[in-house]
Coordinates of C-alpha atoms in Angstrom, one line a residue:
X1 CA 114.5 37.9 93.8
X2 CA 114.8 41.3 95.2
X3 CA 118.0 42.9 97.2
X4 CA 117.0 42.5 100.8
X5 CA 119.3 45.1 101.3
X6 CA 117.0 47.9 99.1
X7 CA 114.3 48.9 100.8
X8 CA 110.9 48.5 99.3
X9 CA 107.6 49.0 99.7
X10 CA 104.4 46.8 99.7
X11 CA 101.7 48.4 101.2
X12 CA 100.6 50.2 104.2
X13 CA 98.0 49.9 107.1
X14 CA 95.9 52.7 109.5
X15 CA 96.4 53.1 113.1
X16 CA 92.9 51.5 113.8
X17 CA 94.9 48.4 112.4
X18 CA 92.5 48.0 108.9
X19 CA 94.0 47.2 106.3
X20 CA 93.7 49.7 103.2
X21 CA 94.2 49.3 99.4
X22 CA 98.1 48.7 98.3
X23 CA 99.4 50.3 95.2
X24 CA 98.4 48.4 92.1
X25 CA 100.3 45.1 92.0
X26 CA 101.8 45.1 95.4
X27 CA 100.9 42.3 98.0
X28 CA 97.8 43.2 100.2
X29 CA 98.8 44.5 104.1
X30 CA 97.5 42.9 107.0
X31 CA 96.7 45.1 110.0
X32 CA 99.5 43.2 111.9
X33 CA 102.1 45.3 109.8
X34 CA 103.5 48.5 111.2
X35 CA 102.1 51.8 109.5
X36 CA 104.0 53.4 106.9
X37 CA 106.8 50.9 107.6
X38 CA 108.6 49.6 104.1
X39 CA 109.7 46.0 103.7
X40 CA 109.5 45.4 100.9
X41 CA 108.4 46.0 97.5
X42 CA 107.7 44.1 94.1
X43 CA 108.9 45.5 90.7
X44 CA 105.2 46.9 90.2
X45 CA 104.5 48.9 93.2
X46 CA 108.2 50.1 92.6
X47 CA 107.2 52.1 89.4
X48 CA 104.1 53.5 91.6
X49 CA 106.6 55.1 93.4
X50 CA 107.1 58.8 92.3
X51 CA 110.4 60.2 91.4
X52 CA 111.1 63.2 94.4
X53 CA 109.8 66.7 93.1
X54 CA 110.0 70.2 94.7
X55 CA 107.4 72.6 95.4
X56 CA 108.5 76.0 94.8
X57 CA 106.1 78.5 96.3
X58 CA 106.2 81.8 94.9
X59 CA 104.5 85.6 95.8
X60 CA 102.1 86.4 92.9
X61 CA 102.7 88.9 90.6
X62 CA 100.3 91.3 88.9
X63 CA 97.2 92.4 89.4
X64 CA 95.4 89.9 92.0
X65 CA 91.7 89.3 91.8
X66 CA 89.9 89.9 95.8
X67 CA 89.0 86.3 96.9
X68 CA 85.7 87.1 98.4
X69 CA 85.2 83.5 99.4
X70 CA 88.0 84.1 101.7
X71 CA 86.3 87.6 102.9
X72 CA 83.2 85.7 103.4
X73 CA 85.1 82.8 105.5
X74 CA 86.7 85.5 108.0
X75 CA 83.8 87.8 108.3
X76 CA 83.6 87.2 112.1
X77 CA 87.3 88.6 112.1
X78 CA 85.3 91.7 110.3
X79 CA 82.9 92.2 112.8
X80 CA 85.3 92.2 116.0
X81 CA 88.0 94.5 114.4
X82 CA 85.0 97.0 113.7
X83 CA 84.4 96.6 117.4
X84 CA 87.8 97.4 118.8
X85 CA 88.3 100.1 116.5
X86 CA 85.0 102.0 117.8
X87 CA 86.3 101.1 121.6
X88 CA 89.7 102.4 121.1
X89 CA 88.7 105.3 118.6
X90 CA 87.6 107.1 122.0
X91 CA 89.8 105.3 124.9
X92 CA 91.3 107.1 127.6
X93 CA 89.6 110.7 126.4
X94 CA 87.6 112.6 129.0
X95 CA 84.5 113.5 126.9
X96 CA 84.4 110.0 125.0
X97 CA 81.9 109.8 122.0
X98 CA 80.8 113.2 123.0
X99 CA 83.5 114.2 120.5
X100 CA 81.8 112.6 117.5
X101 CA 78.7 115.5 118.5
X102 CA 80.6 118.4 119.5
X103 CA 83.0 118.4 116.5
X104 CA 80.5 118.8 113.6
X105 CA 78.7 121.5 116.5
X106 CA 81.7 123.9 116.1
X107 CA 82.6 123.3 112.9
X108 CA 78.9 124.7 111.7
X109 CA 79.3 127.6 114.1
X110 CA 82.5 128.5 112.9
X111 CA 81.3 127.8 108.9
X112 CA 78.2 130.1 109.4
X113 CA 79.8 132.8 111.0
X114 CA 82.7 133.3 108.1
X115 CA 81.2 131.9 105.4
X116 CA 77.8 132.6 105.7
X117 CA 78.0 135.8 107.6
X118 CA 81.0 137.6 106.3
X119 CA 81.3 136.2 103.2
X120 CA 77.7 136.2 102.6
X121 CA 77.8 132.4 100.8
X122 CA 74.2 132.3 102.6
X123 CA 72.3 134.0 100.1
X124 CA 73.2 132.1 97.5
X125 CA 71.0 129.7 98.9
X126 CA 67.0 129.5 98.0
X127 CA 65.0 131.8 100.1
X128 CA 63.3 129.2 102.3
X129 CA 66.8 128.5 103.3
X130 CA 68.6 131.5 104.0
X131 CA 67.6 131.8 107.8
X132 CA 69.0 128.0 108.2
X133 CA 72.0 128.2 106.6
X134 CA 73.3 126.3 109.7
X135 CA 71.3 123.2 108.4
X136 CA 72.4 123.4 105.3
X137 CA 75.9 123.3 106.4
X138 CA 75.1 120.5 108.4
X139 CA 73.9 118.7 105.5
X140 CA 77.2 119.0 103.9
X141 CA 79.0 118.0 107.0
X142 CA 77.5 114.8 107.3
X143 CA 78.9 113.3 104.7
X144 CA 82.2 115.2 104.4
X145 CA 83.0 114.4 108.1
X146 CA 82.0 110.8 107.7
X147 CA 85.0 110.8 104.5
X148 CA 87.5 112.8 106.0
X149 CA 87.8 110.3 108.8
X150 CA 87.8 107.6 106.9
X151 CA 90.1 108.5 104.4
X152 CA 92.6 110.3 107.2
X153 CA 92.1 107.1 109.9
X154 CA 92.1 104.5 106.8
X155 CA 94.5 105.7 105.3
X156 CA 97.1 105.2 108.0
X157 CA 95.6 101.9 109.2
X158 CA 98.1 99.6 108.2
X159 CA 100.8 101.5 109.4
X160 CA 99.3 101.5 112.5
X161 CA 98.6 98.3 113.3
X162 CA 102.0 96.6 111.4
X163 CA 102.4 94.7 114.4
X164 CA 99.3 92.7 113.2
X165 CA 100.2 92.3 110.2
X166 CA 103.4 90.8 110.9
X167 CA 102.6 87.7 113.4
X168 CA 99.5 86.7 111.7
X169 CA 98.0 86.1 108.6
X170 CA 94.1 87.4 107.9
X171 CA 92.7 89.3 105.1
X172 CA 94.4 92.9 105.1
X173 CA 91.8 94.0 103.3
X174 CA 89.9 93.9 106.7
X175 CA 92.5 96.3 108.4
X176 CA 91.1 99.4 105.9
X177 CA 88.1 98.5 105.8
X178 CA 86.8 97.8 109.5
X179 CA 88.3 101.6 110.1
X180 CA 86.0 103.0 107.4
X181 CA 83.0 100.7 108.7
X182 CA 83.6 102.2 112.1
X183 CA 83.4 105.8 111.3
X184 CA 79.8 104.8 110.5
X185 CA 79.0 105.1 114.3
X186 CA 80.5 109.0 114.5
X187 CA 77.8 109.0 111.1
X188 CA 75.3 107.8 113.4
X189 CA 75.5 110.2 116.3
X190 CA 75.7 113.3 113.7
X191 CA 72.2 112.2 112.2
X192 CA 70.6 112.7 115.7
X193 CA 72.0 115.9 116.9
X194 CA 71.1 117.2 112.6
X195 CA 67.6 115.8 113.7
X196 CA 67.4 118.0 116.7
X197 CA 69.0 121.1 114.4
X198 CA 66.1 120.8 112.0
X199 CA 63.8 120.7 114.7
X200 CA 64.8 123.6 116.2
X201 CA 65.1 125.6 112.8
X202 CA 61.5 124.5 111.6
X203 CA 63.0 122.5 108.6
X204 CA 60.8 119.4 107.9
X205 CA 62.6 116.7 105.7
X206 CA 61.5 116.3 102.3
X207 CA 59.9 112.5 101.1
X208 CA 62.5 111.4 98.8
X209 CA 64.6 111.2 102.8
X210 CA 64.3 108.0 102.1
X211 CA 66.9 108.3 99.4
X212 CA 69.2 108.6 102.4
X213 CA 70.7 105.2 103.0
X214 CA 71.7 104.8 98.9
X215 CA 73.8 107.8 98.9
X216 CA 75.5 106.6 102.6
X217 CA 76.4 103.6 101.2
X218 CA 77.7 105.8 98.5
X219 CA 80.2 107.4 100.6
X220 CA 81.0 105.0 102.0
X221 CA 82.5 103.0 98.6
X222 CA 84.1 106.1 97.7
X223 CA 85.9 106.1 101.5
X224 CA 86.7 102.5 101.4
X225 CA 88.3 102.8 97.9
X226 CA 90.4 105.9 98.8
X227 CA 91.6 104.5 101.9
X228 CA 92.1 101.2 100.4
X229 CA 94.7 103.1 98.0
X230 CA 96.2 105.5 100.6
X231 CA 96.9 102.5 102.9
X232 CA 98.6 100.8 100.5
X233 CA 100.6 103.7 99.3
X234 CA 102.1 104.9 103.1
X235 CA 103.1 101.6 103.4
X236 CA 105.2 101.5 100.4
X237 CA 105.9 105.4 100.4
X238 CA 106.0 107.2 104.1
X239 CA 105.7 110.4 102.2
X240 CA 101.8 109.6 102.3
X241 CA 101.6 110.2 106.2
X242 CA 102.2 114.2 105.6
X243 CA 100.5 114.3 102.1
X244 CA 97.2 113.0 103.7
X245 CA 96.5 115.5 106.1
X246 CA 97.2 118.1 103.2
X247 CA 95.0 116.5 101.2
X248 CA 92.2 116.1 103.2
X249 CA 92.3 119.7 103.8
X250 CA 92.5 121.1 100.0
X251 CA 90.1 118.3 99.5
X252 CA 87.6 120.1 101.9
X253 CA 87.3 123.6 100.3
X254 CA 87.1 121.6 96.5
X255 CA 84.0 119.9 97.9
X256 CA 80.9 121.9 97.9
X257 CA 80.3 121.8 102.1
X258 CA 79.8 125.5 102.4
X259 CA 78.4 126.7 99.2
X260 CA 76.2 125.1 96.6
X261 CA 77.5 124.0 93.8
X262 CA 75.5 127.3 92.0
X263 CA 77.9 129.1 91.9
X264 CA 80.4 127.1 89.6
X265 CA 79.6 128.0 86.0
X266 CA 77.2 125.5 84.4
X267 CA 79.8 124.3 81.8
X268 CA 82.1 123.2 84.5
X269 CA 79.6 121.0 86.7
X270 CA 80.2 117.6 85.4
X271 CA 84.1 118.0 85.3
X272 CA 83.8 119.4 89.1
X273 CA 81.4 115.8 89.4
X274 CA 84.4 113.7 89.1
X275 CA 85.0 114.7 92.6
X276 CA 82.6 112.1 94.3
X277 CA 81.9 114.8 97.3
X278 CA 80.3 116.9 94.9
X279 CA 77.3 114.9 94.0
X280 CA 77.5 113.0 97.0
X281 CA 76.8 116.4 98.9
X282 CA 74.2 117.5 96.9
X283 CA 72.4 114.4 97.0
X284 CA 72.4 114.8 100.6
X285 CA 70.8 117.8 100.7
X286 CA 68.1 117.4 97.7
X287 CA 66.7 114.2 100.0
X288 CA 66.9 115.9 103.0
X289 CA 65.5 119.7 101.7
X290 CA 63.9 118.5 98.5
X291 CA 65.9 121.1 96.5
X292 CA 66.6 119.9 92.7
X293 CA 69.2 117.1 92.8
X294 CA 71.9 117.7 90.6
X295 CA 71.6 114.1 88.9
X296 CA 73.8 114.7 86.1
X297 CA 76.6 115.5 88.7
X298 CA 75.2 112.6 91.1
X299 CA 75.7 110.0 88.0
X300 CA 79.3 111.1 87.0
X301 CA 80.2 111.2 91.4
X302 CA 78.7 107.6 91.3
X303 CA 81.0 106.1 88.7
X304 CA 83.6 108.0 90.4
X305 CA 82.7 106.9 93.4
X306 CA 82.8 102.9 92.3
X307 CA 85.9 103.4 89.9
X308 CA 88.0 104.8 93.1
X309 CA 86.5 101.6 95.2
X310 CA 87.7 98.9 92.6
X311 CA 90.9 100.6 91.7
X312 CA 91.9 101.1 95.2
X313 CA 90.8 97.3 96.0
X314 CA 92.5 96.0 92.9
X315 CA 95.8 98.4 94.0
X316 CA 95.5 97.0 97.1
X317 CA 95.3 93.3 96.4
X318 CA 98.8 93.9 94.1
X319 CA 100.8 95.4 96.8
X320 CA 99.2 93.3 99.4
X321 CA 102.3 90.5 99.6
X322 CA 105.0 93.1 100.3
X323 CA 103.0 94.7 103.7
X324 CA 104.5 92.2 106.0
X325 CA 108.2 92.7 104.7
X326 CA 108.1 96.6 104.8
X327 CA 105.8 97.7 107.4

């Protein structure tokens, strides 16, 4: 006979009051008894009862794989924080998007007057091009402005927005990335007002134009992964807020936006590849001028490019679990 004073357990029943299956050995449950209620228990259902354990939950450590399942699940999330970062990219200014048109404007004007005019980097270019040297600056700007936003917005991102990342939990790798995805738009509007330029200069773009969208995506990886490592970094180390600006601005004049890449010496060309700009840029304007593409250097900026996006991703992912502690 069992100690009515111990409790023990012989089954249980569901609110809709049917009965369901007892542990093995234990008398069945009618739906008269109270849910979840213990009366009592024989000696077999007693061993079905598991001795208490505790669940110890712990941060990973090490290098974290990206749960793309997870990205996949959340992509809506994606989508709407592309969104707000367009609206509130140009909020409250006076001349709105206007500033994603008149920025590469004056940064050509000012390019060809020193650097082509002065300094004479215009007639290093091939003859057809020499009278639109603006163009071909252009060309160069496209891409470069597109990476310097999203390295120099991206990289601050999560610093930015820490009060997100404190009260709710979503992939962070959405925080870099929708600010890269974004600058896509400022991309956008360039292309038009570089349409009307080569218009107006009597530059007709070549066939391989086409081309085009491969070596946008191209920047793109090579922004995402750059700002998926700087983002990562200024959290941990504030230092990166005042290196980024610096290097954006070295990275500028190492990245062939005003001069072809003719004039480095031949024997240098693939180690100056490494830099993904360099073949990125030239790429750019081989499709759009059909001038020789470079694709030696374009290879060597390509696995660049997709080394800096899985390193910065896998970075990312390692020093993911502290952002919500230090930010």
């Amino acid at each position: 006979m069992p100690d009515a004073s111990t409790p023990t357990l012989t089954g249980f029943a569901q609110d809709d009051g049917a009965a369901v299956t007892p542990p093995t050995g234990a008398a069945p449950v009618s739906p008269d008894e109270t849910v979840g209620h213990v009366t009592s228990v024989g000696p077999a259902a007693r061993a079905t009862v598991a001795a208490p354990t505790d669940l110890v939950i712990e941060p990973r450590s090490g290098w974290i794989p990206v749960d793309f399942g997870e990205l996949w699940r959340f992509r809506e999330l994606m989508f709407f924080l592309v969104w707000r970062d367009v609206k509130v990219r140009y909020k409250q200014t006076v001349l709105g998007v206007a500033w994603a048109v008149l920025v590469p404007i004056f940064s050509v004007t000012i390019f060809t007057v020193i650097f082509g005019n002065f300094a004479g980097l215009k007639k290093t270019l091939p003859p057809d091009l020499v009278q639109a040297y603006p163009v071909y600056v252009y060309a160069g700007l496209l891409p470069w402005l597109f990476f310097s936003n999203a390295v120099s917005l991206g990289g601050m991102s999560l610093v930015n927005q820490q009060q997100l990342l404190t009260k709710i939990y979503f992939p962070r790798l959405f925080v870099p990335s929708a600010t890269v995805t974004g600058s896509l738009v400022d991309m956008g509007l360039s292309f038009c007002v570089f349409a009307a330029m080569m218009a107006i200069y009597g530059v007709a773009p070549s066939p391989l134009i086409v081309l085009l969208p491969c070596l946008v995506l191209l920047v793109w990886a090579a922004s995402l992964g750059i700002a998926y490592l700087l983002s990562a970094l200024t959290v941990s180390y504030r230092d990166f807020r005042f290196v980024i600006p610096f290097m954006v601005q070295a990275w500028q004049f190492l990245s062939p936006v005003v001069y072809p890449t003719s004039i480095i010496p031949e024997r240098y060309r693939l180690l100056y590849a490494l830099n993904p700009l360099a073949g990125i840029i030239e790429g750019f304007r081989g499709v759009i001028f059909g001038t020789p593409i470079p694709w030696g250097m374009l290879a060597v900026s390509t696995l660049s490019s997709l080394f800096l996006l899985v390193f910065g991703m896998l970075y990312f992912r390692k020093t993911e679990r502290r952002f919500a502690d230090i930010a």
